[in-house]
Coordinates of C-alpha atoms in Angstrom, one line a residue:
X1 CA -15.6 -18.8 3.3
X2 CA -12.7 -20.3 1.0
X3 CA -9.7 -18.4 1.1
X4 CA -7.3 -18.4 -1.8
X5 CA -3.7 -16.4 -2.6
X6 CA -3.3 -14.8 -5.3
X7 CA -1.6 -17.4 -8.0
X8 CA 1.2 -14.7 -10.0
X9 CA 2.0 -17.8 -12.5
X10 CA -1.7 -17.5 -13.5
X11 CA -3.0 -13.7 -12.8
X12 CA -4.5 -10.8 -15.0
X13 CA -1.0 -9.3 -15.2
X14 CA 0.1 -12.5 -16.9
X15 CA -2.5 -12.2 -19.9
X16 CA -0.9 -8.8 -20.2
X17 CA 2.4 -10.1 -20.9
X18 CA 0.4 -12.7 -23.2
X19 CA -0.6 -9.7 -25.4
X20 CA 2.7 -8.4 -25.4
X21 CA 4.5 -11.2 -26.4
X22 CA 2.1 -11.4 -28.9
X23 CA 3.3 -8.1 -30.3
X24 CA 6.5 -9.1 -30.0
X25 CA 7.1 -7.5 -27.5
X26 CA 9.8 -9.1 -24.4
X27 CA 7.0 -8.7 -21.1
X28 CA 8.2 -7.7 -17.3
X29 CA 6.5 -11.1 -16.1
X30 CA 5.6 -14.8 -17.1
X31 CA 2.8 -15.4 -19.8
X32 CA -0.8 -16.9 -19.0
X33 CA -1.0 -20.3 -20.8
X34 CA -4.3 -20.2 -20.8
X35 CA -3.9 -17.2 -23.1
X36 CA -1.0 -17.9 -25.2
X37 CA -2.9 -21.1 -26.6
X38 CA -5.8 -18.7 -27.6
X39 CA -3.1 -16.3 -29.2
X40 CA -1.0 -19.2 -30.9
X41 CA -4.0 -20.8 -32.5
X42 CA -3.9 -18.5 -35.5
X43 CA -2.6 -15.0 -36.2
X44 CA -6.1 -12.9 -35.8
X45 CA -5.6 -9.0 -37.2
X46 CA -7.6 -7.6 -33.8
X47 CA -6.5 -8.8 -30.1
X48 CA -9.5 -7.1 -27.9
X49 CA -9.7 -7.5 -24.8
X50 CA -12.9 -6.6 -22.4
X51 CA -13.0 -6.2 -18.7
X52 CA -16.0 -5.8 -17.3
X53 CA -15.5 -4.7 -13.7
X54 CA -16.1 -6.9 -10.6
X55 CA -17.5 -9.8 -12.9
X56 CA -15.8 -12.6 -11.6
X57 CA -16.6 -16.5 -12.1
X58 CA -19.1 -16.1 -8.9
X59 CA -21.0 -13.7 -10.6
X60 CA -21.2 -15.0 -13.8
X61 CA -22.0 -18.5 -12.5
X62 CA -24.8 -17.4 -10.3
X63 CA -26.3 -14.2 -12.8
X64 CA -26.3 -16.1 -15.5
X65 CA -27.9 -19.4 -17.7
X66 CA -25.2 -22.2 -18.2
X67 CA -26.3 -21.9 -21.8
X68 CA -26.0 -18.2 -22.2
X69 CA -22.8 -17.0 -24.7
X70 CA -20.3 -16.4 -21.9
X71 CA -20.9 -19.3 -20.3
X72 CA -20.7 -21.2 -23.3
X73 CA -17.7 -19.2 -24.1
X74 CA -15.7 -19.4 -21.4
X75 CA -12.2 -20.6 -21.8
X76 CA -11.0 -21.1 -18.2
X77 CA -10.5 -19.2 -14.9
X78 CA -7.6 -17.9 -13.4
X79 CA -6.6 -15.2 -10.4
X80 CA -6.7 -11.5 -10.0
X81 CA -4.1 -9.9 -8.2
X82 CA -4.0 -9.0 -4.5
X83 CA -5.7 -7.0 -3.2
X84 CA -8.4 -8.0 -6.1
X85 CA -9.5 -4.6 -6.4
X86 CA -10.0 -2.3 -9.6
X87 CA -6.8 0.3 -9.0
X88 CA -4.8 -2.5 -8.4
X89 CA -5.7 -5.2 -10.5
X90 CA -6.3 -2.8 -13.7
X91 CA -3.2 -1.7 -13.4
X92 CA -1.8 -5.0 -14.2
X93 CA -3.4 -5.7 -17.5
X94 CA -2.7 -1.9 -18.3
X95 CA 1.3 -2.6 -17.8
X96 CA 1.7 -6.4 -17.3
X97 CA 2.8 -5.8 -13.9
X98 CA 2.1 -7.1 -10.2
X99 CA 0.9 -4.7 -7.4
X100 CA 4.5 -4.5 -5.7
X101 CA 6.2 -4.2 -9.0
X102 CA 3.9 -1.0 -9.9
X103 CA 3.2 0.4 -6.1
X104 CA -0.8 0.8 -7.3
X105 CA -1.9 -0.6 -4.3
X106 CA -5.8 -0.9 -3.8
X107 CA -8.4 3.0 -3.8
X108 CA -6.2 4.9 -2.0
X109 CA -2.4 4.7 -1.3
X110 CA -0.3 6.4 1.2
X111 CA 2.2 8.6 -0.4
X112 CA 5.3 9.6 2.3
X113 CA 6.3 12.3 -0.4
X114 CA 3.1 14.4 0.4
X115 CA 1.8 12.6 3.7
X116 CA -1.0 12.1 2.8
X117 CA -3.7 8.9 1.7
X118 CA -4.2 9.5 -1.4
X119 CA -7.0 8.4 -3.9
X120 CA -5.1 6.9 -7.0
X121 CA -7.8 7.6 -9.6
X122 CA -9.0 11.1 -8.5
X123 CA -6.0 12.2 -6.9
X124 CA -7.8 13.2 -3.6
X125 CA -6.6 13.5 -0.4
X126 CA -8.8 10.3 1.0
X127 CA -9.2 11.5 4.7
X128 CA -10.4 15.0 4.0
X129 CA -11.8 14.9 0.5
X130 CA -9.6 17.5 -0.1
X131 CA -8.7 17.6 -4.4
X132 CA -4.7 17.8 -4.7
X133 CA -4.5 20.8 -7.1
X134 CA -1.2 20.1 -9.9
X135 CA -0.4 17.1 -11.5
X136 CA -1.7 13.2 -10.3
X137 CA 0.1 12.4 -7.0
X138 CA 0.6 8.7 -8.1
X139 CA 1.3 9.4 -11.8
X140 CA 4.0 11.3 -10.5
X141 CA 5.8 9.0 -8.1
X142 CA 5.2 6.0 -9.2
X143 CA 4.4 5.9 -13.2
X144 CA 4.3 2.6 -15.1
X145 CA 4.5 2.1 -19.3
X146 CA 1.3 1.5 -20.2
X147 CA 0.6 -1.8 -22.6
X148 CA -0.8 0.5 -25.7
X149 CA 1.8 2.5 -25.4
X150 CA 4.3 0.1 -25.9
X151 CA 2.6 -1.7 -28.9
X152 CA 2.6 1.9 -30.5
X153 CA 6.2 1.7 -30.1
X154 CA 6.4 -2.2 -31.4
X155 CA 5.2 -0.6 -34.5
X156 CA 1.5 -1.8 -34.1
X157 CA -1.8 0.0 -33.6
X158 CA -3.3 0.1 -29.9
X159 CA -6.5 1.7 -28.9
X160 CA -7.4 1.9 -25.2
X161 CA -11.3 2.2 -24.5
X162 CA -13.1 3.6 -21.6
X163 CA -15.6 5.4 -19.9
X164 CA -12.8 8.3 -18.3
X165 CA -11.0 8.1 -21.4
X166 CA -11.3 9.7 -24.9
X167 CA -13.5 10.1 -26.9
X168 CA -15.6 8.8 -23.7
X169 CA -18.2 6.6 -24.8
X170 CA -21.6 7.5 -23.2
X171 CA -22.5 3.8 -22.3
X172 CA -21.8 0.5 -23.0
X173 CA -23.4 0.4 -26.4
X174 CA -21.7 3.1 -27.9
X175 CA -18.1 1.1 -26.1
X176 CA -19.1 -2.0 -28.1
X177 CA -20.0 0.5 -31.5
X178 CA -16.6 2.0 -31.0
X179 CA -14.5 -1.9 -30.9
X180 CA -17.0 -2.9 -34.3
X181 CA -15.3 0.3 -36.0
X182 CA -11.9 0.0 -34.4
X183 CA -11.7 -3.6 -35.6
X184 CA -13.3 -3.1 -39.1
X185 CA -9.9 -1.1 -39.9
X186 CA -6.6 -2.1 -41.5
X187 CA -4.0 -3.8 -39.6
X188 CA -3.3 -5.7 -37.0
X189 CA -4.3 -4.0 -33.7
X190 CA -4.7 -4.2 -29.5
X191 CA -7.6 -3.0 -28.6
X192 CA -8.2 -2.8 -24.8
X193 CA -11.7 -1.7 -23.5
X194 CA -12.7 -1.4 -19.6
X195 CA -15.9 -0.4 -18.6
X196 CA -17.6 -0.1 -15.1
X197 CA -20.3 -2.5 -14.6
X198 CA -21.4 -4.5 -13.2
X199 CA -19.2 -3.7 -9.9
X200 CA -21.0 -0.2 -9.5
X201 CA -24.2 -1.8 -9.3
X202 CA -23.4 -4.8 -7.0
X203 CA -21.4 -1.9 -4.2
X204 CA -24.6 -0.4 -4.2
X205 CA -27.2 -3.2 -4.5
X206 CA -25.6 -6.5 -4.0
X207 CA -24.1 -8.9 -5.6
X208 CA -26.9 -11.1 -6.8
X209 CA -30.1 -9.4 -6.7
X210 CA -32.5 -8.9 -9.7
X211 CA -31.0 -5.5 -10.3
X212 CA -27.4 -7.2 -10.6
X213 CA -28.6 -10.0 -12.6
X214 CA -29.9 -7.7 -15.0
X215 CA -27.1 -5.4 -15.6
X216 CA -24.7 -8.8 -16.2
X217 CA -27.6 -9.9 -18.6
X218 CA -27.3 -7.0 -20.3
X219 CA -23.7 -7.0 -21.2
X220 CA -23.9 -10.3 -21.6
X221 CA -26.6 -9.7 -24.6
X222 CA -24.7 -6.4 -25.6
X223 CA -21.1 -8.3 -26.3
X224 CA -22.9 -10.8 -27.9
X225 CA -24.1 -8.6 -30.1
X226 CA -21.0 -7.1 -30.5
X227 CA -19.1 -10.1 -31.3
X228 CA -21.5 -10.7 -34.1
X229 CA -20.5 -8.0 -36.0
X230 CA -16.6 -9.0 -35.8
X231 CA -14.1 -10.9 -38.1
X232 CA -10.6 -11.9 -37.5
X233 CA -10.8 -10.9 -33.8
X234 CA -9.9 -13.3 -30.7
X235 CA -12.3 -11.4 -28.7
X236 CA -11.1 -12.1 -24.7
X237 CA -13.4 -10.9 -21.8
X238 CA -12.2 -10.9 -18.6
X239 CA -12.9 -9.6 -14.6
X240 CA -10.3 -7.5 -12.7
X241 CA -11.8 -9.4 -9.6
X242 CA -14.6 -10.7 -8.0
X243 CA -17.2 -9.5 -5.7
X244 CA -19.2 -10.1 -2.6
X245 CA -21.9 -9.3 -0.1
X246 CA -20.1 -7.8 2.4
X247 CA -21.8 -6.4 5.9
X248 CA -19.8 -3.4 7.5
X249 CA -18.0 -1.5 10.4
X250 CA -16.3 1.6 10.8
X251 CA -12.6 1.9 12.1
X252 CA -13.3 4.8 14.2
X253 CA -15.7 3.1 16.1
X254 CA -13.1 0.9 17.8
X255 CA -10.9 3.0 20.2
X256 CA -8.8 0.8 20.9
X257 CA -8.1 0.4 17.6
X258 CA -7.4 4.0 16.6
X259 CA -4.9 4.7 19.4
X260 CA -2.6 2.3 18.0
X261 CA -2.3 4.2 14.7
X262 CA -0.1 7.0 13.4
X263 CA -2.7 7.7 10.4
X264 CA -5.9 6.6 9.2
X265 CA -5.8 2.8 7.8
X266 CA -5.1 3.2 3.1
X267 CA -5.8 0.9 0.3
X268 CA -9.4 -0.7 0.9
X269 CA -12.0 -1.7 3.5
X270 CA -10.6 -5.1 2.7
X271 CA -6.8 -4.7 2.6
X272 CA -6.2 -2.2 5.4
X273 CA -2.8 -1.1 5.2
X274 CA -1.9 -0.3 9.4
X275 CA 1.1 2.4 10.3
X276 CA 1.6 1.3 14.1
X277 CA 2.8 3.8 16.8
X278 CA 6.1 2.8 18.6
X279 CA 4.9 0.1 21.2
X280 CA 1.7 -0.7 20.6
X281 CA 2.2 -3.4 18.0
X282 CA 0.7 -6.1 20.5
X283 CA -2.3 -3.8 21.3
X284 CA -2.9 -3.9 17.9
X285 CA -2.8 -7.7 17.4
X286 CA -5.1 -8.2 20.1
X287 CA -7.2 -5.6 19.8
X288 CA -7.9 -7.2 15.8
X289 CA -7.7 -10.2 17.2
X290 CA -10.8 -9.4 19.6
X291 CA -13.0 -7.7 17.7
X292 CA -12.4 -9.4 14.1
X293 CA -10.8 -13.0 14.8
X294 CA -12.0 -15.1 11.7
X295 CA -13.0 -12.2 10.3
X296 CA -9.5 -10.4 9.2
X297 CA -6.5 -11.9 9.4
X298 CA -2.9 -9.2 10.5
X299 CA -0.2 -9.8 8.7
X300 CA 3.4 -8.0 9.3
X301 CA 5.3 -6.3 6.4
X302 CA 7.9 -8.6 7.2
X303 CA 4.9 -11.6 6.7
X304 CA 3.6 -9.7 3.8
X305 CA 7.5 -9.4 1.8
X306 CA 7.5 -13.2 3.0
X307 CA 4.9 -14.1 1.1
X308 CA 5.1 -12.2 -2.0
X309 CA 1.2 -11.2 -1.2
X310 CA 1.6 -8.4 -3.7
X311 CA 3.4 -10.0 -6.2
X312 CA 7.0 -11.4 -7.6
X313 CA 9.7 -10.0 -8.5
X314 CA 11.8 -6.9 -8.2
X315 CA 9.2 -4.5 -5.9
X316 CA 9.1 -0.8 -6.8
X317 CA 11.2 1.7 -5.1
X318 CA 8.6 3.5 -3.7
X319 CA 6.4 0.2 -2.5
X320 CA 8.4 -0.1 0.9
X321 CA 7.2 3.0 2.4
X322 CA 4.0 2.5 1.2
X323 CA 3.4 -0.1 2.7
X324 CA 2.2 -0.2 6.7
X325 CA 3.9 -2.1 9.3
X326 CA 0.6 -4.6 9.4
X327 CA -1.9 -5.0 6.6
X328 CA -5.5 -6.4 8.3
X329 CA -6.9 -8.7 5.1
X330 CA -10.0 -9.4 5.1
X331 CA -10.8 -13.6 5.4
X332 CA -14.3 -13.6 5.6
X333 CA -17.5 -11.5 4.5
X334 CA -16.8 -8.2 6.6
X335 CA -15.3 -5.1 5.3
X336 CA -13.9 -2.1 7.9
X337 CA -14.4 1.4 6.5
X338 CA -13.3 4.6 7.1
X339 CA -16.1 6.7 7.0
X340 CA -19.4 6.0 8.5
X341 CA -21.0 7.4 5.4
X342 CA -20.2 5.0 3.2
X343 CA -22.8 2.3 2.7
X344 CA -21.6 -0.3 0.1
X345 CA -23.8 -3.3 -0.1
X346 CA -21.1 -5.6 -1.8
X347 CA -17.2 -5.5 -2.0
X348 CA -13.8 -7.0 -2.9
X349 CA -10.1 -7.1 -1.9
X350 CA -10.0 -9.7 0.6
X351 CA -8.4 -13.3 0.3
X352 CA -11.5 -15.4 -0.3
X353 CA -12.4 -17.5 -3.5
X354 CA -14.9 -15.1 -4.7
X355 CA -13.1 -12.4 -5.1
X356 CA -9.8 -13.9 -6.6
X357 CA -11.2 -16.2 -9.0
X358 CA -12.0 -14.5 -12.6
X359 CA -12.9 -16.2 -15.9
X360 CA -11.3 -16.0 -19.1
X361 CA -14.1 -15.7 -22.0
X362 CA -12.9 -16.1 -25.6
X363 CA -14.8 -15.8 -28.9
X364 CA -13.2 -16.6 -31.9
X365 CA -14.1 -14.9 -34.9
X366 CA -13.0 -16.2 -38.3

């Protein structure tokens, strides 16, 4: 498989900082050019933009008809963010930030303030299922300003859209019915809108199956319909990442392995982020190297800082000791869980092609 870094000049956090700029507002990272041509072509009242989860170019290329309306509207491609996963690549469009730069890391994080893995999203301790009762672990330690919040504070309207969020739209349709009345209003206005297909589907059935192929078919004929509807709105859908058929293991099956850790492995089954007991960093290595060469590739922290894997800039205080002494990155099709429970069919947040590579989509409406 093609493997491909993560390209921070030309990422999902960078069309956040389009928007912002945009708005006038001065963004924490560089602008996406792809983007800022769209936004400089004329002053449209509504900025929306759509990311529909886990749809990157792969999947729209093999899902669906060159001649269909995103295909025909697609702008460009450019790159997620590593690990091209939902928590962190999300993230950056909500804030305009790189993973380092806002320590959300990949499904789960390890948090040294509680000791524990913790599930960003649900705020769940990830090795015992156990819910964390008070306030979100990760909100708490490591917060970020959220994009609509800060076009409120430019002065401008901002709405942000999404299944978890109010006023929680049922399904898709009634998302796209709530953009048509959002944009029908006075004044100019963000409008950011996430929803969860078609990466649900594709973990539990695969990435290119008939039942894949017709939930992308779907939103492609639902947007479309959408988009219809709208005036003065650059309309921008997008991917937080890519997706794959990925066949499995299970951590715990590998002895060898598991002695060599202080804790079970966080972030994803693609990204696994390693906290090494003293001495056995060489056991580690060759223990990896034995079972997964060409399959997962170990980098040190020292390799990862090296490398800006997780992004430019100035990293987050807390992003340090998050981070493992070894992160095992998936370079090929497999994917190490866990839990033996879990049965995903297709996944992301490894270093190939597939999952890096998103597309840009932009409609136009005068």
């Amino acid at each position: 498989m093609e493997i491909l870094y993560p390209d921070y000049d030309n990422c999902i956090a960078n069309l956040a900082c389009s928007v912002m700029k945009r708005f006038g507002i001065e963004p924490p990272n560089g602008t996406l050019p792809l983007a800022d041509a769209l936004l400089s072509e004329r002053r449209y009242k509504n900025v929306v933009v759509m990311v529909l989860d886990g749809m990157g170019n792969n999947i729209v290329e093999e899902n669906l008809a060159p001649d269909g309306f995103f295909r025909c509207h697609l702008a460009g491609t450019y790159s997620s963010v590593f690990p091209p996963t939902t928590v962190a690549a999300t993230t950056a469009i909500d804030s305009g930030l790189f993973p380092a730069q806002s320590s959300w890391l990949g499904w789960t994080g390890y948090f040294p303030e509680v000791g524990r893995n913790v599930v960003y999203f649900l705020n769940q301790d990830f090795d015992t299922d156990e819910q964390i009762d008070g306030d979100s672990i990760a909100w708490t330690h490591v917060p970020y300003w959220r994009i609509c919040d800060r076009i409120r504070d430019a002065g401008f309207a901002a709405h942000y859209l999404a299944p978890f969020a109010e006023p929680y739209p049922k399904d898709f349709g009634a998302l796209c019915g709530k953009i048509k009345r959002i944009c029908c209003g006075d004044g100019e206005k963000y409008v950011y809108a996430y929803w969860d297909q078609p990466d649900t589907v594709m973990h539990r059935k695969g990435c290119f199956g008939e039942r894949a192929k017709a939930v992308v078919r779907e939103l492609e004929k639902q947007v479309q319909e959408m988009a219809d509807c709208l005036s003065d709105t650059l309309l921008l859908i997008t991917a937080d990442h890519g997706h794959i058929d990925s066949p499995k293991a299970v951590v715990t099956d590998y002895p060898d392995i598991m002695e060599c850790l202080v804790r079970m492995p966080s972030i994803e089954p693609r990204c696994l982020n390693l906290f090494v007991k003293d001495g056995m960093d060489d056991r580690l290595k060759s223990a990896f190297k034995e079972h997964f060469n060409g399959k997962f590739t170990v980098m040190s922290k020292s390799d990862v800082m090296e490398r800006q894997l997780f992004g430019k800039g100035t990293s987050h205080p807390r992003f340090d000791e998050m981070l493992g002494d070894y992160i095992a990155v998936a370079v090929d099709d497999l994917s190490i869980y866990n839990k033996s429970e879990k049965n995903f069919v297709g996944a992301h947040a490894g270093l190939t092609k597939d999952e890096m590579i998103i597309p840009l989509i932009a409609v136009k409406k005068d």
